[in-house]
Amino acid sequence: MSITTSPVDTAVLVLEDGRRFTGRAFGARGTTVGEAVFNTGMTGYQETLTDPSYRRQVVVMTAPHVGNTGWNDEDDESGRIWVSGFVVRDPALRPSNWRSSRSLDDELAAQGVVGISGIDTRALTRHLRERGAMRVGIFSGPEASNGEREQLATVTGAPLMTGAALAPEVSTSEPYVVAPVGEKRFTVAALDLGIKAMTPALMAQRGIEVHVLPATATFEDIQAIEPDGVFFSNGPGDPATAEHEVGVLRQVLDARIPFFGICFGNQLLGRALGFGTYKLRYGHRGINQPVMDVTTGKVEVTAHNHGFAVEAPLGEPVPAPAGPAYGKVRVSHVCLNDDVVEGLECLDLPAFSVQYHPEAAAGPHDAAYLFDRFVSLLEGSR
Protein backbone atom coordinates (compact mmCIF):
# COMPACT_ATOMS: atom_id res chain seq x y z
CA MET A 1 0.00 0.00 0.00
CA SER A 2 1.33 3.46 -0.88
CA ILE A 3 -0.04 6.55 0.85
CA THR A 4 0.23 10.26 0.06
CA THR A 5 -1.40 13.38 1.49
CA SER A 6 -2.47 14.73 -1.90
CA PRO A 7 -5.53 17.02 -1.79
CA VAL A 8 -6.85 15.48 -5.04
CA ASP A 9 -10.40 14.31 -4.30
CA THR A 10 -11.19 11.84 -7.09
CA ALA A 11 -11.01 8.10 -6.40
CA VAL A 12 -11.43 5.10 -8.71
CA LEU A 13 -12.41 1.54 -7.78
CA VAL A 14 -11.28 -1.15 -10.24
CA LEU A 15 -12.40 -4.79 -10.10
CA GLU A 16 -10.26 -7.58 -11.52
CA ASP A 17 -12.83 -8.25 -14.25
CA GLY A 18 -12.35 -4.69 -15.48
CA ARG A 19 -15.47 -3.01 -14.10
CA ARG A 20 -14.77 0.48 -12.78
CA PHE A 21 -16.50 2.94 -10.44
CA THR A 22 -15.49 6.59 -10.02
CA GLY A 23 -16.20 8.42 -6.77
CA ARG A 24 -14.61 10.59 -4.09
CA ALA A 25 -11.58 9.86 -1.96
CA PHE A 26 -12.42 8.83 1.61
CA GLY A 27 -9.85 8.36 4.34
CA ALA A 28 -6.23 8.22 3.23
CA ARG A 29 -5.17 8.96 -0.35
CA GLY A 30 -3.13 6.44 -2.27
CA THR A 31 -3.51 2.91 -3.64
CA THR A 32 -4.74 -0.25 -1.95
CA VAL A 33 -5.68 -3.73 -3.18
CA GLY A 34 -7.49 -6.68 -1.63
CA GLU A 35 -10.45 -8.99 -2.01
CA ALA A 36 -13.74 -7.14 -2.57
CA VAL A 37 -16.44 -8.31 -0.14
CA PHE A 38 -19.69 -6.76 1.04
CA ASN A 39 -21.08 -6.37 4.54
CA THR A 40 -24.86 -6.13 5.03
CA GLY A 41 -24.76 -4.68 8.56
CA MET A 42 -26.70 -1.48 9.14
CA THR A 43 -24.54 -0.60 12.14
CA GLY A 44 -21.25 -1.63 13.74
CA TYR A 45 -18.76 -0.29 11.20
CA GLN A 46 -16.14 0.39 13.90
CA GLU A 47 -16.20 -3.24 15.07
CA THR A 48 -16.12 -4.37 11.43
CA LEU A 49 -13.10 -2.27 10.57
CA THR A 50 -11.14 -3.49 13.60
CA ASP A 51 -12.02 -7.19 13.11
CA PRO A 52 -8.76 -9.02 12.22
CA SER A 53 -10.76 -11.44 10.06
CA TYR A 54 -10.94 -8.69 7.43
CA ARG A 55 -7.19 -8.79 6.83
CA ARG A 56 -6.44 -8.15 3.13
CA GLN A 57 -10.07 -7.41 2.23
CA VAL A 58 -11.75 -4.29 0.84
CA VAL A 59 -15.12 -4.01 2.57
CA VAL A 60 -18.16 -2.61 0.75
CA MET A 61 -20.90 -1.44 3.11
CA THR A 62 -24.38 -2.08 1.70
CA ALA A 63 -25.96 0.40 4.15
CA PRO A 64 -26.00 3.68 2.21
CA HIS A 65 -25.16 6.06 5.08
CA VAL A 66 -22.04 5.27 7.11
CA GLY A 67 -20.16 7.24 9.76
CA ASN A 68 -23.11 8.74 11.65
CA THR A 69 -21.76 7.84 15.09
CA GLY A 70 -18.15 8.78 14.35
CA TRP A 71 -15.30 6.93 16.04
CA ASN A 72 -14.77 6.33 19.75
CA ASP A 73 -12.03 4.81 21.89
CA GLU A 74 -14.11 2.02 23.43
CA ASP A 75 -15.54 -0.11 20.59
CA ASP A 76 -12.39 -1.31 18.81
CA GLU A 77 -12.19 -5.12 18.59
CA SER A 78 -8.39 -5.02 18.22
CA GLY A 79 -5.55 -2.53 18.29
CA ARG A 80 -5.97 -1.27 14.72
CA ILE A 81 -8.07 -1.18 11.57
CA TRP A 82 -7.45 -4.37 9.54
CA VAL A 83 -9.39 -3.84 6.32
CA SER A 84 -7.32 -3.06 3.23
CA GLY A 85 -9.88 -0.56 1.99
CA PHE A 86 -13.35 0.79 2.74
CA VAL A 87 -16.20 1.54 0.33
CA VAL A 88 -19.28 3.58 1.25
CA ARG A 89 -21.97 5.40 -0.64
CA ASP A 90 -22.79 8.42 1.55
CA PRO A 91 -20.41 9.16 4.43
CA ALA A 92 -21.82 11.26 7.24
CA LEU A 93 -20.97 14.94 6.91
CA ARG A 94 -20.34 15.11 10.64
CA PRO A 95 -20.64 12.52 13.45
CA SER A 96 -23.45 12.85 15.98
CA ASN A 97 -23.01 10.71 19.08
CA TRP A 98 -22.03 11.56 22.65
CA ARG A 99 -19.31 8.89 22.64
CA SER A 100 -17.71 10.03 19.40
CA SER A 101 -14.23 11.53 19.65
CA ARG A 102 -13.49 11.97 15.94
CA SER A 103 -14.93 11.24 12.50
CA LEU A 104 -14.68 7.99 10.59
CA ASP A 105 -12.95 9.81 7.74
CA ASP A 106 -10.30 11.18 10.12
CA GLU A 107 -9.67 7.76 11.68
CA LEU A 108 -9.28 6.07 8.30
CA ALA A 109 -6.82 8.77 7.25
CA ALA A 110 -4.89 8.54 10.53
CA GLN A 111 -4.45 4.78 10.11
CA GLY A 112 -3.59 4.99 6.41
CA VAL A 113 -6.71 3.21 5.15
CA VAL A 114 -7.62 4.14 1.57
CA GLY A 115 -11.34 4.38 0.90
CA ILE A 116 -13.82 5.58 -1.66
CA SER A 117 -17.27 7.17 -1.31
CA GLY A 118 -19.98 8.44 -3.61
CA ILE A 119 -20.32 5.30 -5.74
CA ASP A 120 -23.34 3.07 -6.35
CA THR A 121 -22.66 0.43 -3.70
CA ARG A 122 -25.90 -1.35 -4.60
CA ALA A 123 -24.67 -1.90 -8.16
CA LEU A 124 -21.26 -3.00 -6.85
CA THR A 125 -22.85 -5.45 -4.40
CA ARG A 126 -25.09 -6.93 -7.09
CA HIS A 127 -22.03 -7.37 -9.31
CA LEU A 128 -20.18 -9.23 -6.54
CA ARG A 129 -23.22 -11.43 -5.87
CA GLU A 130 -23.38 -12.38 -9.55
CA ARG A 131 -19.66 -12.74 -10.23
CA GLY A 132 -18.38 -13.65 -6.77
CA ALA A 133 -15.82 -12.01 -4.50
CA MET A 134 -12.81 -10.86 -6.50
CA ARG A 135 -9.70 -8.75 -6.25
CA VAL A 136 -10.13 -5.00 -6.33
CA GLY A 137 -8.09 -1.83 -6.13
CA ILE A 138 -8.87 1.69 -4.94
CA PHE A 139 -6.82 4.52 -6.42
CA SER A 140 -6.97 8.10 -5.13
CA GLY A 141 -4.73 11.16 -5.02
CA PRO A 142 -2.37 11.39 -8.02
CA GLU A 143 -2.72 7.63 -8.58
CA ALA A 144 -6.39 8.05 -9.50
CA SER A 145 -5.24 9.38 -12.85
CA ASN A 146 -3.05 6.37 -13.66
CA GLY A 147 -3.95 4.63 -16.90
CA GLU A 148 -6.70 2.02 -16.86
CA ARG A 149 -4.34 -0.74 -17.96
CA GLU A 150 -1.86 0.16 -15.24
CA GLN A 151 -4.56 0.16 -12.56
CA LEU A 152 -5.98 -3.18 -13.72
CA ALA A 153 -2.50 -4.70 -13.75
CA THR A 154 -2.05 -3.59 -10.14
CA VAL A 155 -5.32 -5.32 -9.19
CA THR A 156 -4.64 -8.58 -11.02
CA GLY A 157 -1.15 -8.69 -9.53
CA ALA A 158 -2.56 -8.83 -6.00
CA PRO A 159 -2.50 -12.21 -4.19
CA LEU A 160 -5.62 -14.38 -4.11
CA MET A 161 -7.43 -15.21 -0.88
CA THR A 162 -7.44 -18.91 -1.76
CA GLY A 163 -4.20 -20.33 -0.40
CA ALA A 164 -3.54 -17.34 1.88
CA ALA A 165 -2.19 -18.12 5.36
CA LEU A 166 -3.12 -14.96 7.24
CA ALA A 167 -3.82 -15.98 10.85
CA PRO A 168 -0.15 -15.64 11.94
CA GLU A 169 -0.15 -12.09 10.50
CA VAL A 170 -2.94 -10.92 12.80
CA SER A 171 -2.26 -13.02 15.90
CA THR A 172 -0.75 -11.71 19.11
CA SER A 173 3.02 -12.02 19.24
CA GLU A 174 3.07 -12.69 22.98
CA PRO A 175 0.67 -14.56 25.29
CA TYR A 176 -1.54 -12.53 27.60
CA VAL A 177 -4.22 -13.24 30.19
CA VAL A 178 -7.75 -11.86 30.50
CA ALA A 179 -8.72 -12.14 34.15
CA PRO A 180 -12.10 -13.55 35.17
CA VAL A 181 -14.81 -11.28 36.49
CA GLY A 182 -15.42 -12.30 40.09
CA GLU A 183 -14.53 -15.78 41.24
CA LYS A 184 -12.39 -17.87 38.91
CA ARG A 185 -14.19 -21.03 37.79
CA PHE A 186 -12.14 -22.31 34.85
CA THR A 187 -8.95 -21.80 32.87
CA VAL A 188 -9.15 -21.73 29.07
CA ALA A 189 -6.35 -21.59 26.51
CA ALA A 190 -7.50 -19.47 23.56
CA LEU A 191 -5.56 -19.70 20.30
CA ASP A 192 -5.56 -16.24 18.74
CA LEU A 193 -6.18 -16.67 15.02
CA GLY A 194 -7.58 -13.15 14.78
CA ILE A 195 -9.50 -12.92 18.04
CA LYS A 196 -11.89 -10.05 18.76
CA ALA A 197 -11.64 -8.39 22.17
CA MET A 198 -15.27 -9.10 23.08
CA THR A 199 -14.72 -12.88 22.93
CA PRO A 200 -12.39 -13.29 25.94
CA ALA A 201 -14.36 -10.55 27.69
CA LEU A 202 -17.56 -12.62 27.49
CA MET A 203 -15.74 -15.72 28.72
CA ALA A 204 -14.27 -13.68 31.59
CA GLN A 205 -17.80 -12.62 32.56
CA ARG A 206 -18.53 -16.31 33.10
CA GLY A 207 -15.64 -16.79 35.53
CA ILE A 208 -13.11 -18.01 32.97
CA GLU A 209 -9.46 -17.02 33.12
CA VAL A 210 -8.51 -16.76 29.44
CA HIS A 211 -4.90 -17.33 28.39
CA VAL A 212 -4.64 -15.93 24.85
CA LEU A 213 -1.85 -17.64 22.89
CA PRO A 214 -0.24 -16.87 19.51
CA ALA A 215 -1.35 -18.85 16.46
CA THR A 216 2.08 -20.51 16.50
CA ALA A 217 1.51 -22.00 19.98
CA THR A 218 2.14 -25.73 20.32
CA PHE A 219 0.17 -28.35 22.19
CA GLU A 220 2.92 -28.28 24.81
CA ASP A 221 2.29 -24.54 25.26
CA ILE A 222 -1.38 -25.32 25.83
CA GLN A 223 -0.61 -28.13 28.27
CA ALA A 224 1.64 -25.82 30.28
CA ILE A 225 -1.40 -23.74 31.21
CA GLU A 226 -3.23 -26.84 32.49
CA PRO A 227 -6.47 -25.62 30.92
CA ASP A 228 -9.96 -26.89 31.59
CA GLY A 229 -10.76 -26.17 27.95
CA VAL A 230 -9.36 -24.88 24.67
CA PHE A 231 -10.82 -22.23 22.37
CA PHE A 232 -9.94 -21.44 18.72
CA SER A 233 -10.96 -17.98 17.55
CA ASN A 234 -12.12 -16.39 14.33
CA GLY A 235 -9.50 -15.29 11.83
CA PRO A 236 -8.67 -14.57 8.18
CA GLY A 237 -7.36 -16.67 5.33
CA ASP A 238 -7.81 -20.10 3.81
CA PRO A 239 -8.29 -22.88 6.41
CA ALA A 240 -6.57 -25.33 4.05
CA THR A 241 -3.27 -23.57 4.84
CA ALA A 242 -3.57 -23.97 8.63
CA GLU A 243 -1.76 -27.30 8.94
CA HIS A 244 -0.02 -26.37 12.19
CA GLU A 245 -3.22 -25.26 13.88
CA VAL A 246 -5.13 -28.33 12.70
CA GLY A 247 -2.35 -30.56 14.04
CA VAL A 248 -2.54 -28.86 17.44
CA LEU A 249 -6.33 -29.21 17.46
CA ARG A 250 -6.10 -32.94 16.78
CA GLN A 251 -3.82 -33.26 19.81
CA VAL A 252 -6.43 -31.39 21.87
CA LEU A 253 -9.16 -33.76 20.67
CA ASP A 254 -6.95 -36.81 21.28
CA ALA A 255 -6.41 -35.60 24.86
CA ARG A 256 -10.20 -35.21 25.32
CA ILE A 257 -9.82 -31.58 26.41
CA PRO A 258 -13.12 -29.69 25.95
CA PHE A 259 -13.01 -27.56 22.81
CA PHE A 260 -15.03 -24.63 21.45
CA GLY A 261 -14.30 -22.88 18.16
CA ILE A 262 -15.88 -20.02 16.25
CA CYS A 263 -15.59 -19.00 12.59
CA PHE A 264 -12.03 -19.98 11.53
CA GLY A 265 -12.03 -22.26 14.57
CA ASN A 266 -15.11 -24.02 13.18
CA GLN A 267 -13.38 -24.59 9.85
CA LEU A 268 -10.30 -25.96 11.62
CA LEU A 269 -12.42 -28.35 13.69
CA GLY A 270 -13.96 -29.55 10.43
CA ARG A 271 -10.55 -30.18 8.92
CA ALA A 272 -9.26 -31.84 12.10
CA LEU A 273 -12.21 -34.25 11.90
CA GLY A 274 -11.40 -35.02 8.27
CA PHE A 275 -13.94 -32.85 6.43
CA GLY A 276 -12.98 -30.55 3.57
CA THR A 277 -13.40 -26.80 3.33
CA TYR A 278 -14.22 -24.67 0.31
CA LYS A 279 -14.47 -21.02 -0.70
CA LEU A 280 -17.94 -19.52 -0.83
CA ARG A 281 -18.93 -17.50 -3.88
CA TYR A 282 -19.23 -14.25 -1.95
CA GLY A 283 -19.33 -15.30 1.70
CA HIS A 284 -21.47 -14.24 4.64
CA ARG A 285 -20.66 -10.85 6.16
CA GLY A 286 -23.08 -8.86 8.28
CA ILE A 287 -25.15 -8.97 11.44
CA ASN A 288 -28.47 -10.28 10.11
CA GLN A 289 -27.87 -13.87 8.96
CA PRO A 290 -30.56 -16.43 9.95
CA VAL A 291 -29.19 -19.67 11.38
CA MET A 292 -31.08 -22.66 12.77
CA ASP A 293 -29.76 -24.64 15.72
CA VAL A 294 -30.86 -28.11 14.65
CA THR A 295 -30.49 -29.45 18.21
CA THR A 296 -33.27 -27.15 19.44
CA GLY A 297 -35.04 -25.96 16.28
CA LYS A 298 -34.42 -22.38 17.37
CA VAL A 299 -33.65 -19.80 14.69
CA GLU A 300 -31.08 -17.16 15.58
CA VAL A 301 -30.19 -13.89 13.86
CA THR A 302 -26.40 -13.92 13.86
CA ALA A 303 -23.24 -11.98 13.04
CA HIS A 304 -21.04 -13.40 10.29
CA ASN A 305 -17.71 -12.76 8.62
CA HIS A 306 -16.46 -15.69 6.58
CA GLY A 307 -15.59 -16.55 3.01
CA PHE A 308 -14.84 -20.27 3.54
CA ALA A 309 -17.06 -23.06 4.88
CA VAL A 310 -16.94 -26.68 6.01
CA GLU A 311 -18.08 -29.37 3.58
CA ALA A 312 -20.04 -31.80 5.76
CA PRO A 313 -23.35 -33.64 5.20
CA LEU A 314 -26.53 -32.22 6.71
CA GLY A 315 -28.93 -34.50 8.55
CA GLU A 316 -27.98 -37.59 10.50
CA PRO A 317 -24.63 -37.87 12.36
CA VAL A 318 -21.77 -39.41 10.39
CA PRO A 319 -18.46 -41.01 11.40
CA ALA A 320 -15.62 -38.49 11.38
CA PRO A 321 -13.65 -39.04 8.16
CA ALA A 322 -10.39 -38.68 10.10
CA GLY A 323 -10.97 -42.03 11.79
CA PRO A 324 -12.84 -43.90 14.53
CA ALA A 325 -10.90 -42.16 17.31
CA TYR A 326 -13.07 -39.08 16.69
CA GLY A 327 -16.41 -40.86 16.80
CA LYS A 328 -19.52 -39.42 15.20
CA VAL A 329 -20.14 -35.82 14.18
CA ARG A 330 -23.26 -33.94 13.23
CA VAL A 331 -23.91 -30.56 11.66
CA SER A 332 -25.46 -28.63 14.54
CA HIS A 333 -26.30 -25.32 12.82
CA VAL A 334 -27.37 -24.46 9.27
CA CYS A 335 -27.70 -21.13 7.46
CA LEU A 336 -31.32 -20.76 6.33
CA ASN A 337 -30.34 -18.64 3.32
CA ASP A 338 -28.19 -21.23 1.55
CA ASP A 339 -27.81 -24.37 3.72
CA VAL A 340 -24.15 -23.64 4.46
CA VAL A 341 -22.80 -25.55 7.48
CA GLU A 342 -22.80 -23.16 10.44
CA GLY A 343 -21.80 -25.48 13.27
CA LEU A 344 -20.35 -28.87 14.18
CA GLU A 345 -20.85 -31.05 17.24
CA CYS A 346 -18.82 -34.10 18.19
CA LEU A 347 -21.03 -36.76 19.77
CA ASP A 348 -18.20 -38.83 21.25
CA LEU A 349 -15.79 -36.03 22.15
CA PRO A 350 -16.26 -32.84 24.23
CA ALA A 351 -16.03 -30.52 21.24
CA PHE A 352 -18.28 -28.20 19.24
CA SER A 353 -18.00 -25.11 17.06
CA VAL A 354 -20.01 -22.54 15.11
CA GLN A 355 -19.22 -20.67 11.93
CA TYR A 356 -20.62 -17.33 13.09
CA HIS A 357 -19.76 -14.82 15.85
CA PRO A 358 -21.61 -15.35 19.14
CA GLU A 359 -19.67 -12.45 20.72
CA ALA A 360 -21.83 -10.21 18.48
CA ALA A 361 -19.58 -7.19 18.31
CA ALA A 362 -21.31 -5.79 16.42
CA GLY A 363 -24.55 -7.69 16.06
CA PRO A 364 -27.51 -9.30 17.81
CA HIS A 365 -27.10 -11.32 20.99
CA ASP A 366 -29.18 -14.36 19.99
CA ALA A 367 -26.14 -16.66 20.09
CA ALA A 368 -24.62 -15.58 23.41
CA TYR A 369 -25.89 -18.83 24.95
CA LEU A 370 -23.04 -20.65 23.19
CA PHE A 371 -20.62 -19.35 25.79
CA ASP A 372 -22.90 -20.86 28.44
CA ARG A 373 -22.88 -24.10 26.45
CA PHE A 374 -19.08 -24.03 26.61
CA VAL A 375 -19.24 -23.52 30.39
CA SER A 376 -21.57 -26.52 30.65
CA LEU A 377 -19.07 -28.56 28.64
CA LEU A 378 -16.30 -27.52 31.03
CA GLU A 379 -18.46 -28.41 34.03
CA GLY A 380 -19.35 -31.79 32.56
CA SER A 381 -15.73 -32.67 31.85
CA ARG A 382 -14.74 -31.91 35.41
XYZ file of N, CA and C in Angstrom, residues 30 52 74 95 164 169 190 198 262 284 307 342 374 376 381:
45
model
N -4.169 7.340 -1.838
C -3.130 6.436 -2.272
C -3.723 5.268 -3.038
N -9.912 -8.472 12.947
C -8.758 -9.015 12.217
C -9.131 -9.980 11.097
N -13.667 3.152 22.632
C -14.112 2.020 23.427
C -14.515 0.796 22.599
N -20.116 13.524 12.513
C -20.643 12.520 13.454
C -21.568 13.156 14.474
N -4.175 -18.353 1.023
C -3.537 -17.345 1.877
C -3.516 -17.806 3.328
N -0.390 -13.521 10.721
C -0.149 -12.094 10.504
C -0.958 -11.214 11.447
N -6.864 -19.953 24.781
C -7.502 -19.466 23.557
C -6.435 -19.202 22.507
N -14.046 -8.764 22.347
C -15.270 -9.105 23.075
C -15.323 -10.581 23.442
N -14.965 -20.859 17.017
C -15.879 -20.022 16.247
C -15.216 -19.596 14.942
N -20.451 -14.796 3.742
C -21.472 -14.245 4.642
C -20.802 -13.168 5.493
N -15.560 -16.295 4.429
C -15.587 -16.554 3.007
C -15.326 -18.015 2.665
N -23.089 -24.248 9.502
C -22.802 -23.159 10.444
C -22.382 -23.661 11.820
N -20.489 -23.698 26.381
C -19.084 -24.032 26.609
C -18.824 -24.230 28.099
N -20.976 -25.241 30.292
C -21.572 -26.523 30.646
C -20.669 -27.691 30.243
N -17.011 -31.969 31.945
C -15.731 -32.669 31.850
C -15.052 -32.762 33.193
